[in-house]
Amino acid sequence: MLRRMAAVRAPDAESRWVPRDRFDWLTMLGIVAIAFVARSLPVLRGAGLDGYLGYDDGVYFSSAVALVHGFLPYRDFLLLHPPGLTLLLSPFAALSAVTDESTGFAVARLAFMVLGALNAVLVSLAAGQYGRRAGLFAGVLYAMWSSATRVERTTLLLVPETTLLLAAVLVLFWSRPLTTRRAVVGGMALGLSMAIQVWQLLPLVIVVSAVAWSSRHAIGGWRRPALGVLAGALGAAAAVCLPFLVVAPEAFARFVLLDQLARPDLGIPTLTRLHDLEGFRAGSTHVRATVASVVIGLAAIGAAATAYLAWRLPSARLWCVLLAVEVAYLLTGPVFFSHYSAWIAPAGAVVLGTAASLIVGAADRRPFLGYAARLACLAVVVGMAAVTIPKREGRPLMIAALDHDIRAARCVAADAPVLLLETKALIRDLHAGCQVILDPTGTSYDVDRGRLLPGSVGRARRAAHEYQRAMLEYYLQADAALLRANSADGLTASTMAAISQHLSVVVQRGSVTVRLTAHAAGG
């Protein structure tokens, strides 16, 4: 038994799958097509490229627009993450100079859908180290898994983070021995990922440990490759972050580190977190009792598949450990949002796809079991397609009407920056010298750091006095406000009363409430 197990300890040139012939390349193109359709079609059938797809994507793209117009994050406006995504989005934001910010945003969303399709190919290549079937299973799984598709439809942090992590692992573990140059290049990819979001430090530690372990018997030992990865990571992260740290050291440290570490526990139950990690949306903080058994059953299957793969294929243990650590972090950490499920999607797809390929391979020894295993895999694929592709994502915006409503306003405020982008009001605000807050609700994490109550973010913000004062100041300086009135805004009745008194004219445009001063409405 031990001798047979030794045969699958590490991928070799014969077992590894990479596209070599026409059929393989058509397979890759098929995965790309499936992934792009799964990401784009629900948006195009729903809100469209100029619709409302959530809060965070507008924050990140508006920060890039502000940057290309001369405003620096941390020094001039709040940004609760490192500047990597802001820099990545800057070329798309620069389109606003020749078109407008709405057009640049739409192009960026399309580009991130393409990047998501590329991620599916990288997952396929990563799992392809364990055979052709593993690469195909993992790639198709990632292409349609809603944990990935719901994020890779717009400009969110996890999209390029996934690309960089997968690229780093492929560079570092594609062949042996690991040269210093490849170690540095792989480390640079991981460092750029950390320059997008701080929690990418966790995958860095796991990958460096895996590099050290796999190089322990190499000529020269493990130190040089492991230190090469660390040097590349630290150098790349410093190259991105250091200029902004030098310009605004106190604000950078406060926003990126202190404000994040001080965020209160949201009180999301473990069962709800599992529900979202598996690719479903609970719709509330509590999972119904009728669904609980399914959630627990799927979690048990995932845990068993991870343990089985780690036992059968030691060379895949990096992905098993990465998946287990990420899941444990998301189940126990104080802050959890449903879109965090995309963090585990690449490791999850590699682990589940490779484990499924081993099970199908073992079942092939008995024809009936082989057919049954293949039918089960096909049923999973069809089920995922039926769940993911027909969805309608987001809410359409009545952009022409909103443009008309705010045409006479000098300064426009919004509780979601995407509204400023789509109505082309952001650049107007920047040039007019208006107070610009690109992450209104995120302001609470800074001005009330350490004082926010645990539990519901809306309730915590209603009790946050500095946040209420900051929002009141923001809206009172404006001639118009665009409000989606999300419960997470957490504006108190007294704050809303003061805003209503200043912006007394109200127009409803679908899901958006427009508030105007009498002068702006009369214009």
GROMACS .gro file of N, CA and C in nm, residues 441 457-458 461 467 485-491:
model
   36
  441THR      N    1  -2.039   5.452   0.457
  441THR     CA    2  -2.057   5.366   0.574
  441THR      C    3  -1.924   5.325   0.635
  457VAL      N    4  -2.468   4.592   1.166
  457VAL     CA    5  -2.393   4.714   1.135
  457VAL      C    6  -2.483   4.836   1.139
  458GLY      N    7  -2.610   4.819   1.096
  458GLY     CA    8  -2.702   4.932   1.101
  458GLY      C    9  -2.726   4.979   1.243
  461ARG      N   10  -2.417   5.158   1.381
  461ARG     CA   11  -2.398   5.293   1.329
  461ARG      C   12  -2.500   5.391   1.385
  467TYR      N   13  -2.004   5.909   1.369
  467TYR     CA   14  -2.051   5.873   1.235
  467TYR      C   15  -2.173   5.956   1.197
  485ALA      N   16  -3.116   5.423   0.069
  485ALA     CA   17  -3.180   5.399   0.199
  485ALA      C   18  -3.161   5.255   0.246
  486ASN      N   19  -3.038   5.208   0.237
  486ASN     CA   20  -3.006   5.075   0.285
  486ASN      C   21  -3.003   5.076   0.437
  487SER      N   22  -3.051   4.969   0.500
  487SER     CA   23  -3.053   4.964   0.646
  487SER      C   24  -2.913   4.972   0.704
  488ALA      N   25  -2.811   4.930   0.625
  488ALA     CA   26  -2.674   4.936   0.673
  488ALA      C   27  -2.624   5.079   0.688
  489ASP      N   28  -2.692   5.177   0.626
  489ASP     CA   29  -2.652   5.316   0.642
  489ASP      C   30  -2.659   5.358   0.788
  490GLY      N   31  -2.758   5.309   0.859
  490GLY     CA   32  -2.768   5.335   1.002
  490GLY      C   33  -2.785   5.480   1.039
  491LEU      N   34  -2.855   5.558   0.958
  491LEU     CA   35  -2.881   5.698   0.993
  491LEU      C   36  -2.998   5.705   1.090
   0.00000   0.00000   0.00000
